[in-house]
Tab-separated table of C-alpha atoms in Angstrom:
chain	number	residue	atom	x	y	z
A	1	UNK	CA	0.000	0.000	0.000
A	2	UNK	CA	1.286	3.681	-0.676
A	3	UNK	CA	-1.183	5.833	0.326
A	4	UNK	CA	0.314	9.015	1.904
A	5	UNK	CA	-1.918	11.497	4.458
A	6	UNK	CA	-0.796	14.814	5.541
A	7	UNK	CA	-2.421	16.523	8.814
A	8	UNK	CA	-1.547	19.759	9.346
A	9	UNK	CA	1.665	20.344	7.891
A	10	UNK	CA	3.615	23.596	8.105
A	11	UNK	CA	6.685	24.825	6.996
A	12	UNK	CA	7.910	27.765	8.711
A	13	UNK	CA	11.135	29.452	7.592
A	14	UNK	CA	13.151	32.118	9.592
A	15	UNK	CA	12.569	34.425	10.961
A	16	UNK	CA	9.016	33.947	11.391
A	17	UNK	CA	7.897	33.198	7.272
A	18	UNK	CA	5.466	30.363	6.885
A	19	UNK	CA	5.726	28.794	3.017
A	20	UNK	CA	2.796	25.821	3.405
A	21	UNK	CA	0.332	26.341	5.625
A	22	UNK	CA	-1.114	23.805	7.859
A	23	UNK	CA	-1.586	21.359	4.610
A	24	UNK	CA	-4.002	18.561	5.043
A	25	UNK	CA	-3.921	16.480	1.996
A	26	UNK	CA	-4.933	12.353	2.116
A	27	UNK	CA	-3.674	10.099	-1.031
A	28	UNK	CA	-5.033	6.908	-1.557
A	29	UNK	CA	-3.348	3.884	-2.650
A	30	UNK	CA	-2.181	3.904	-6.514
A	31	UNK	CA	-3.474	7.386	-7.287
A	32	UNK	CA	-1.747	9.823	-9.617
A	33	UNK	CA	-1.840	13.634	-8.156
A	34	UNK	CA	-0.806	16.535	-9.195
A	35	UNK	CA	0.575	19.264	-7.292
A	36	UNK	CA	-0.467	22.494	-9.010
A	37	UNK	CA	0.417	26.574	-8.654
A	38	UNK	CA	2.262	29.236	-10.018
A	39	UNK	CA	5.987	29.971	-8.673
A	40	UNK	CA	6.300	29.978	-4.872
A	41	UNK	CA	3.593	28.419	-4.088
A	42	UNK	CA	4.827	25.852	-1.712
A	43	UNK	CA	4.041	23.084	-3.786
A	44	UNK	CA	7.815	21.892	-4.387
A	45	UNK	CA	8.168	22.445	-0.417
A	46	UNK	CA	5.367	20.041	0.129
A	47	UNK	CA	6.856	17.403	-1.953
A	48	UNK	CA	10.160	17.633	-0.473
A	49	UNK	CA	8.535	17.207	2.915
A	50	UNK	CA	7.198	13.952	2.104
A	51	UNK	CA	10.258	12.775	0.648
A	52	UNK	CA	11.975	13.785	3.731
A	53	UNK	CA	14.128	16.455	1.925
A	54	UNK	CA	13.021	19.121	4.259
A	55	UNK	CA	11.861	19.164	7.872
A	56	UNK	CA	8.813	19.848	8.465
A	57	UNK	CA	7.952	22.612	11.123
A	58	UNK	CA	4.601	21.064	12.777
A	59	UNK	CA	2.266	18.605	11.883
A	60	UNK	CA	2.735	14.690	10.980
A	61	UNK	CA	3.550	12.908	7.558
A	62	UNK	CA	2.064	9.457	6.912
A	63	UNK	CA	2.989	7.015	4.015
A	64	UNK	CA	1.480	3.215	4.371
A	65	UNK	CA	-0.430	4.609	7.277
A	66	UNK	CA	3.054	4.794	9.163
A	67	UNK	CA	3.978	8.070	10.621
A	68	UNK	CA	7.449	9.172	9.072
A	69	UNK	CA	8.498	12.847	10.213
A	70	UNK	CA	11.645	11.061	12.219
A	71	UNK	CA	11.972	8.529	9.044
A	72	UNK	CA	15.220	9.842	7.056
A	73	UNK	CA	14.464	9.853	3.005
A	74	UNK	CA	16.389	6.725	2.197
A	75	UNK	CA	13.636	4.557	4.808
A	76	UNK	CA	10.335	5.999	3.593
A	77	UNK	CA	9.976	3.455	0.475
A	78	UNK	CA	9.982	6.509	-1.963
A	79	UNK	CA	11.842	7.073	-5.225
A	80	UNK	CA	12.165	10.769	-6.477
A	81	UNK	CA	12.544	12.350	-9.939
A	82	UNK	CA	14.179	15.268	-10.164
A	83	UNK	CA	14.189	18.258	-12.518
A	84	UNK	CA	17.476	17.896	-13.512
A	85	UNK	CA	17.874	14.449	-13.654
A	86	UNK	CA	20.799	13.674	-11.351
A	87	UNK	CA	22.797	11.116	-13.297
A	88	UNK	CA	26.219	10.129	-12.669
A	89	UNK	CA	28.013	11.731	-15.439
A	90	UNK	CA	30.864	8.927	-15.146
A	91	UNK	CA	28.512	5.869	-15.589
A	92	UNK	CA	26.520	3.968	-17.948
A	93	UNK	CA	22.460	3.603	-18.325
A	94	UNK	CA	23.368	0.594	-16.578
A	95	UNK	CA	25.304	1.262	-13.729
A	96	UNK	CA	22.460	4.426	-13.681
A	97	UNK	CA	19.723	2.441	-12.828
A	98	UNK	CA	21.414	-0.251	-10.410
A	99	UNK	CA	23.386	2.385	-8.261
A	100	UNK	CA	20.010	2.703	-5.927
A	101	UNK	CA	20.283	-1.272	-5.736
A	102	UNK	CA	23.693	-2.196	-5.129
A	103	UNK	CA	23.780	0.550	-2.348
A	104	UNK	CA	20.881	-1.942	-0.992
A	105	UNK	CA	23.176	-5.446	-1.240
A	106	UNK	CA	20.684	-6.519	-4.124
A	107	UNK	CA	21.915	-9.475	-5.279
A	108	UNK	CA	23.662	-9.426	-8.842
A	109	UNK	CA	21.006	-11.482	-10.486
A	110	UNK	CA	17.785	-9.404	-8.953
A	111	UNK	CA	19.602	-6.329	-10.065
A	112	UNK	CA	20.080	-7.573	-13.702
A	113	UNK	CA	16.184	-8.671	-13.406
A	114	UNK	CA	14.970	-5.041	-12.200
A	115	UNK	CA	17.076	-3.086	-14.642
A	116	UNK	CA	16.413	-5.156	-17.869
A	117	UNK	CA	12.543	-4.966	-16.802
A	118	UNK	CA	12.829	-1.330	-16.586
A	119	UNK	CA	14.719	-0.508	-19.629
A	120	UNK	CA	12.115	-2.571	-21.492
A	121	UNK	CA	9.085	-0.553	-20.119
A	122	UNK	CA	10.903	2.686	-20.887
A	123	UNK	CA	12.223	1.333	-24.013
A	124	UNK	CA	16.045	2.235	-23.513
A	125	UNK	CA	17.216	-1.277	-23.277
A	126	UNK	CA	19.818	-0.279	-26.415
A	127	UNK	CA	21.317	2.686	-24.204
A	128	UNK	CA	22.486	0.581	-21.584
A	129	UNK	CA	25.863	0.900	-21.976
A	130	UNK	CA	25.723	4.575	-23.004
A	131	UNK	CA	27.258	7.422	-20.661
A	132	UNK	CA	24.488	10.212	-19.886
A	133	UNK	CA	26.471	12.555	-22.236
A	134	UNK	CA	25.551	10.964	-25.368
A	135	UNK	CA	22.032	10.526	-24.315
A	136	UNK	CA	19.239	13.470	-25.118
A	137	UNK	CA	17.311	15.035	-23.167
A	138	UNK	CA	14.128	12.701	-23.415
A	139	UNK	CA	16.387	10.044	-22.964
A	140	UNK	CA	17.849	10.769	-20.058
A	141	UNK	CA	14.331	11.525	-18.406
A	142	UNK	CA	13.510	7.718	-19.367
A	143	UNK	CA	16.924	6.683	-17.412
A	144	UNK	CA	15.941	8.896	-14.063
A	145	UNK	CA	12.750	7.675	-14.408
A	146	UNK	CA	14.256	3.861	-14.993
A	147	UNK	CA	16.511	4.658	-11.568
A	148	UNK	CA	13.329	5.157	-9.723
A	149	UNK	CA	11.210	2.397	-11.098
A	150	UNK	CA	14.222	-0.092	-10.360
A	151	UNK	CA	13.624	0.602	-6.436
A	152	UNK	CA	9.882	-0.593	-6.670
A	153	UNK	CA	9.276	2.091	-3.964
A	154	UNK	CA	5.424	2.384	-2.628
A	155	UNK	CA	5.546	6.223	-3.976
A	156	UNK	CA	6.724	8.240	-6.765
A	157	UNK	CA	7.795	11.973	-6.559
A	158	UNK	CA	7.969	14.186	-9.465
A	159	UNK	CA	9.568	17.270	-9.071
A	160	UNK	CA	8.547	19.136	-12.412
A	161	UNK	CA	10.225	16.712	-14.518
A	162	UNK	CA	9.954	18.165	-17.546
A	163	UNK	CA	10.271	21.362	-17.222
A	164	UNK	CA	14.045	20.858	-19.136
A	165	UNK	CA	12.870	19.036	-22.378
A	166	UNK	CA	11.187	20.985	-25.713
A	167	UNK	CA	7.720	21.327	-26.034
A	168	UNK	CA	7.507	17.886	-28.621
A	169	UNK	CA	9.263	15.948	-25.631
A	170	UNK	CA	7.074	17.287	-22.783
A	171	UNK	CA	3.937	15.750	-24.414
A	172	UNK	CA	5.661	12.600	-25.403
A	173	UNK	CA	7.323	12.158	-21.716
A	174	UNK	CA	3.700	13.313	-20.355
A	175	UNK	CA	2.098	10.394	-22.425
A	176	UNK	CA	5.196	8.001	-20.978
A	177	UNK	CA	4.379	8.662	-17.188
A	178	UNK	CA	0.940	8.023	-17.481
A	179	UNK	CA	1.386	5.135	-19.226
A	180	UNK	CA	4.031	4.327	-16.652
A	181	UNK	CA	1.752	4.656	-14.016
A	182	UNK	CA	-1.314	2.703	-15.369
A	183	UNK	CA	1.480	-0.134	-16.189
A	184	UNK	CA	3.318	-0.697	-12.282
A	185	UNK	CA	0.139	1.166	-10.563
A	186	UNK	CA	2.164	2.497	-7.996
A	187	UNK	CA	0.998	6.140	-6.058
A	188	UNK	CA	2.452	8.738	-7.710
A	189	UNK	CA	2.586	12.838	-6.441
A	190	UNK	CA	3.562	14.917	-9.514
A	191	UNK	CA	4.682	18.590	-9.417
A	192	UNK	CA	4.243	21.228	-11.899
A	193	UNK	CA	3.704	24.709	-12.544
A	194	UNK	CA	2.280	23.907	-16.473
A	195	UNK	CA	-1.737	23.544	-15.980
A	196	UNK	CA	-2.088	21.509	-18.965
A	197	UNK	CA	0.547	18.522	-17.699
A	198	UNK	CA	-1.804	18.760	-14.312
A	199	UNK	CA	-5.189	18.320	-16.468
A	200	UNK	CA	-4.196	15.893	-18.744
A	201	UNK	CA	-1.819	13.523	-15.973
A	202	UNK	CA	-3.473	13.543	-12.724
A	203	UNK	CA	-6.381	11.857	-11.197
A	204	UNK	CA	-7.062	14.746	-9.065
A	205	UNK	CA	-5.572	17.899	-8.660
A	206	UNK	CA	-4.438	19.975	-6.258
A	207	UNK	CA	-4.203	23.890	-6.702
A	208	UNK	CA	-2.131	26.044	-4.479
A	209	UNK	CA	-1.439	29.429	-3.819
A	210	UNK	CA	0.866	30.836	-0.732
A	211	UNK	CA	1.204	27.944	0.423
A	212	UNK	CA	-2.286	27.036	0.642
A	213	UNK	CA	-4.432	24.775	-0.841
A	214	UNK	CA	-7.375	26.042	-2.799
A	215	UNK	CA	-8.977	22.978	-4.213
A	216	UNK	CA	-8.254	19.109	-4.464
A	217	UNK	CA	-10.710	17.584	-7.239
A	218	UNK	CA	-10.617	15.645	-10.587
A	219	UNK	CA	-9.063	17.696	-14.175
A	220	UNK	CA	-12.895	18.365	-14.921
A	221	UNK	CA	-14.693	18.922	-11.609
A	222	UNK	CA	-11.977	22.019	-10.658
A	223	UNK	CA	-12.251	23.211	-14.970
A	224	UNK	CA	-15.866	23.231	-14.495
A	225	UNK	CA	-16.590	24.384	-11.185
A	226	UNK	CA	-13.624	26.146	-9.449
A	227	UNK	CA	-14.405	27.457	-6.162
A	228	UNK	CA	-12.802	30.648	-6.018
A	229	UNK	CA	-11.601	33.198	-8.676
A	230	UNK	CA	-7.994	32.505	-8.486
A	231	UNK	CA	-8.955	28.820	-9.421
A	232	UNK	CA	-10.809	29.625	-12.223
A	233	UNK	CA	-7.859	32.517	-13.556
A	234	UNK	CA	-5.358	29.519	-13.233
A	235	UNK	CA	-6.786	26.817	-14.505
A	236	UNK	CA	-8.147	27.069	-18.433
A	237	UNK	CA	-5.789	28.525	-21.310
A	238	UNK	CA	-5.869	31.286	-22.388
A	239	UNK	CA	-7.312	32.218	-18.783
A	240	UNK	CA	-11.252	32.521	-17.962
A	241	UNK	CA	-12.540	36.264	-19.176
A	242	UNK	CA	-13.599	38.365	-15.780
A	243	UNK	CA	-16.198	41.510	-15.938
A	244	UNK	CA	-17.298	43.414	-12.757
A	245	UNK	CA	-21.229	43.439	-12.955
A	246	UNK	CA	-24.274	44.386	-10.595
A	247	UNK	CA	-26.817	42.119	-10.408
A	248	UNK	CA	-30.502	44.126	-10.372
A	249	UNK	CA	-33.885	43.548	-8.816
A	250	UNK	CA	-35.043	41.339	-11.293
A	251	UNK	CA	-31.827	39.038	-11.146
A	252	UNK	CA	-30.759	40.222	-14.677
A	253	UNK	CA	-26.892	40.751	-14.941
A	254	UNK	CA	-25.412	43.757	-16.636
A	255	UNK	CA	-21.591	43.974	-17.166
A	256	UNK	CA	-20.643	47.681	-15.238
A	257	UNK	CA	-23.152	49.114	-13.150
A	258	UNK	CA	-22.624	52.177	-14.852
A	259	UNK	CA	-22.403	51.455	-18.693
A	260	UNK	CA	-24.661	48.619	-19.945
A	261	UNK	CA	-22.997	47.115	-21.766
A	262	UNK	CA	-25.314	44.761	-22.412
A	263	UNK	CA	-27.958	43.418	-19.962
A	264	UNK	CA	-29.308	39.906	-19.883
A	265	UNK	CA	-32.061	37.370	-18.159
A	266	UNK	CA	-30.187	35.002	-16.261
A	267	UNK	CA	-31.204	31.356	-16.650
A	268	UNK	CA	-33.440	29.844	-13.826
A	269	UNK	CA	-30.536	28.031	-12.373
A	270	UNK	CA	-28.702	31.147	-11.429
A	271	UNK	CA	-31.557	33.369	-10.475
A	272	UNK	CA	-32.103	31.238	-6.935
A	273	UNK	CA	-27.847	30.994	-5.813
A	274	UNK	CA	-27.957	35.067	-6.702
A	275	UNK	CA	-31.055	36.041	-5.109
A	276	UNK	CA	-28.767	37.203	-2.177
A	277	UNK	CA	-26.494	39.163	-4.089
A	278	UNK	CA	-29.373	41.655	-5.922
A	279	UNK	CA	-28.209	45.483	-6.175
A	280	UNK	CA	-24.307	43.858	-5.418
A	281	UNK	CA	-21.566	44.240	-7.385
A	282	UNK	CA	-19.973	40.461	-8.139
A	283	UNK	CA	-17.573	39.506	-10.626
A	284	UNK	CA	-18.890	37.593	-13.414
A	285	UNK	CA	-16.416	34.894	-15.257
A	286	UNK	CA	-16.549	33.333	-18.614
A	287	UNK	CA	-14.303	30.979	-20.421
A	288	UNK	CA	-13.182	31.808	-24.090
A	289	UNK	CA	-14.751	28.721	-26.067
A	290	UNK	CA	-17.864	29.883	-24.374
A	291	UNK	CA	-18.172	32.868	-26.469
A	292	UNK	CA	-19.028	32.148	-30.269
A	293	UNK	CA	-18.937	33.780	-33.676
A	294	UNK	CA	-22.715	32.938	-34.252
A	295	UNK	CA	-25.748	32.821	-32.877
A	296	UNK	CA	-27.657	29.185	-32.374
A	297	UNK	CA	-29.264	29.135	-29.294
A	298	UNK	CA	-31.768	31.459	-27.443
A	299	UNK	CA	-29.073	31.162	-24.612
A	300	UNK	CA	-26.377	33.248	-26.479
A	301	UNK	CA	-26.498	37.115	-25.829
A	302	UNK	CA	-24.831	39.320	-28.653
A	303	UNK	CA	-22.166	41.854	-28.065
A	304	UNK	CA	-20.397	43.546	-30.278
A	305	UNK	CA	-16.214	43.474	-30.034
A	306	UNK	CA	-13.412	45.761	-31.491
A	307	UNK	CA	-11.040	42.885	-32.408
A	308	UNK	CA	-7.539	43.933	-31.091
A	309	UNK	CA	-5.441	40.771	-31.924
A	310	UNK	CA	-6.125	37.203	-33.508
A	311	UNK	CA	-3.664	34.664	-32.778
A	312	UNK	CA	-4.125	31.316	-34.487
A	313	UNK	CA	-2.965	28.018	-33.118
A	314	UNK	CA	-3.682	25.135	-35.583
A	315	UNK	CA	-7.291	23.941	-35.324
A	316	UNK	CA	-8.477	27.215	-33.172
A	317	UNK	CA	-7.866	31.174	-32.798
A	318	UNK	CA	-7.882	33.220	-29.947
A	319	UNK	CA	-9.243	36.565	-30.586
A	320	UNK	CA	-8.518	39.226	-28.254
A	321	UNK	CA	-11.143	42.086	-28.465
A	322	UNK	CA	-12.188	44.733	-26.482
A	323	UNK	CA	-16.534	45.261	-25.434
A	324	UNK	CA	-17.915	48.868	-25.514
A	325	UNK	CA	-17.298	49.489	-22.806
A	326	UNK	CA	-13.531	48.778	-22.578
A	327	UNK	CA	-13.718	45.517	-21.115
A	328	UNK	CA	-10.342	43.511	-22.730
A	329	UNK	CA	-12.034	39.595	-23.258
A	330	UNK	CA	-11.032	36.925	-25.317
A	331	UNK	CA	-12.694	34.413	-27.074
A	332	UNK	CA	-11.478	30.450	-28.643
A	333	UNK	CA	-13.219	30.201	-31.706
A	334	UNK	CA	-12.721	27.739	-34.745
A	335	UNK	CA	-10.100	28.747	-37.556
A	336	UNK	CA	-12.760	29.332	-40.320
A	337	UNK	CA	-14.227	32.812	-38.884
A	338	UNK	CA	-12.871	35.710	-40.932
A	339	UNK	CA	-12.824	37.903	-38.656
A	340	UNK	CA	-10.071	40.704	-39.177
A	341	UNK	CA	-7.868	43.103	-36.928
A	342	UNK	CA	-9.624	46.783	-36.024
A	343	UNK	CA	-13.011	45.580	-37.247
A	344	UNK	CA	-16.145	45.399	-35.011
A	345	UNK	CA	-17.420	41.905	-35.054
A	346	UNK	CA	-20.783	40.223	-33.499
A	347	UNK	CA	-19.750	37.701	-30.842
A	348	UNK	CA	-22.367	35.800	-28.548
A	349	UNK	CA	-21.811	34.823	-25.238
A	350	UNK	CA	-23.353	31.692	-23.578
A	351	UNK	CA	-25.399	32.263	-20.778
A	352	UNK	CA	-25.682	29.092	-19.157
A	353	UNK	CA	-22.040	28.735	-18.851
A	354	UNK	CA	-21.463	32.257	-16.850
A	355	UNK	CA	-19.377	32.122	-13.260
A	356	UNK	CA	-20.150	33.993	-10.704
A	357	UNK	CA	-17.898	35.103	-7.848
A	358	UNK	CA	-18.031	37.463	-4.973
A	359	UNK	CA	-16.185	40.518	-5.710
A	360	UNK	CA	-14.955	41.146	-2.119
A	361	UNK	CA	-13.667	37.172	-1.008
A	362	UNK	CA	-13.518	36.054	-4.360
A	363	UNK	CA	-15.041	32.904	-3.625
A	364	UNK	CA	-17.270	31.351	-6.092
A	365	UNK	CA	-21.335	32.166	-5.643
């Protein structure tokens, strides 16, 4: 079993500055999570913790339902992958990937069994005699990640492990640790600042901010419903749009209280949650592919945008365009539209897909 539960857990540096804050966080058996936040957020800190890299200041550490905060790294049955790699520049794949064992008093033969098994599921069992320095940079992710699937350790750390290769090799080496962790089904605890490696690896997700967390759920539950603004900004690329509105006696939603805009009837599923929050200003939020081109549903209110920028990706174009009013929005539409720079276009936003948050805790409505 590898589940790991933390209760509580603070980090406090000197003099007096606190970088995770009282963390409670339980992982069950086999699950793949993803640690999740922009730079600083404590995330990395919380890894290292558990790994036993860095003392933590109060609160207790579990893996296997065993208590570890006196357990030094090398007796918690973990196996870390770092950033940078850490191979030993003087030897081979080979001697790579047995180091961990030999260090044990593996026998030879169990160590020959564990490295050939892992080469083969990583598919560098032709680079075993090469030296790191004539490996790339893919391949030498495959041999750190080889090193720690030799140990057969009840967790797996990633410290944002590719956050060296090229963009081609971060999706490939994305597609290889999933696949890694469906094959051994071992718990694995996966850092990262990049928001689409967290949606597309983890079983659930964990966002941070200041060392706080701000929501554990699964890729679609925290896309969909995010429970607080800074969620909802971090998750989703490009971000979620965000216009300051008043909602009005008759639970109808206008963009500024003091230019409309445009106004619109909110659909019944809204009107009861924002019944409280009549002649208050919130903050409404609305996700780019949730603004069209055209108009095929009663549910989509027209506004009219001065298009500022179109950038086109492939199969989709963002197009950056500014309301009226001034708001600055942007919209994920499909490549066809011919829409063009410093024209006013018709664009239609969906109202049954709004977000609502309160303007002064920023928490979701």
């Amino acid at each position: 079993m590898g589940s790991v539960k933390l209760e509580k857990v603070r980090k406090t540096y000197e003099p007096n500055v606190t970088v995770v804050h009282d963390v409670n966080l339980e992982i069950p058996d086999k699950e793949f999570i993803v640690l999740v936040g922009p730079s600083g957020c404590g995330k990395s800190t919380t890894l290292r913790m558990i790994a036993g890299l860095e003392e933590i200041t109060s609160g207790t550490i579990s893996i296997d339902e065993k208590v570890v905060n006196d357990i030094p790294p090398k007796d918690r049955d973990i196996a870390m992958v770092f950033q940078n790699y850490a191979l030993y520049p003087h030897m081979n794949v080979f001697e790579n990937l047995a180091f961990g064992l030999k260090l044990r008093k593996y026998d030879k033969a169990e160590i020959i069994k564990r490295v050939q098994k892992a080469a083969d599921i990583l598919g560098i069992s032709q680079l075993l005699e090469r030296k790191p320095k004539a490996l790339s940079g893919g391949q030498r992710q495959r041999v750190a990640l080889g090193r720690a699937i030799v140990r057969q350790p009840k967790v797996f750390l990633f410290d944002e492990p590719l956050s060296n290769l090229d963009a081609n090799l971060r999706v490939q080496m994305r597609t290889e640790i999933s696949r890694l962790h469906h094959q051994i089904e071992t718990t694995m605890i996966y850092v990262t600042h990049d928001q689409v490696e967290a949606m597309s690896m983890g079983d659930r997700i964990v966002v941070m901010k200041d060392g706080h967390i701000h929501q554990v759920d699964t890729p679609l539950n925290i896309y969909n419903n995010p429970v607080n603004k800074f969620v909802a900004s971090f998750i989703g690329s490009p971000t979620m749009n965000f216009i300051e509105g008043k909602i009005h006696t008759d639970v109808q939603l206008m963009y500024t209280s003091l230019n409309k805009t445009f106004e619109c009837n909110l659909p019944d599923e809204f009107r009861n949650k924002l019944a409280a929050y009549t002649n208050k200003e919130i903050v409404l939020g609305i996700r780019p592919e949730h603004i069209h081109t055209h108009s095929n549903s009663a549910a989509l209110k027209e506004i009219t945008g001065f298009i500022e920028v179109i950038e086109t990706v492939g199969n989709e174009m963002f197009v950056y365009f500014a309301t009226g009013n001034g708001e600055k929005l942007v919209a994920r539409v499909p490549p066809d539209n011919r829409l063009k720079v410093n024209e006013n276009f018709p664009l239609f936003i969906d109202t049954t897909k709004l977000h609502f948050f309160d303007k002064d805790n920023e928490k979701a409505i």
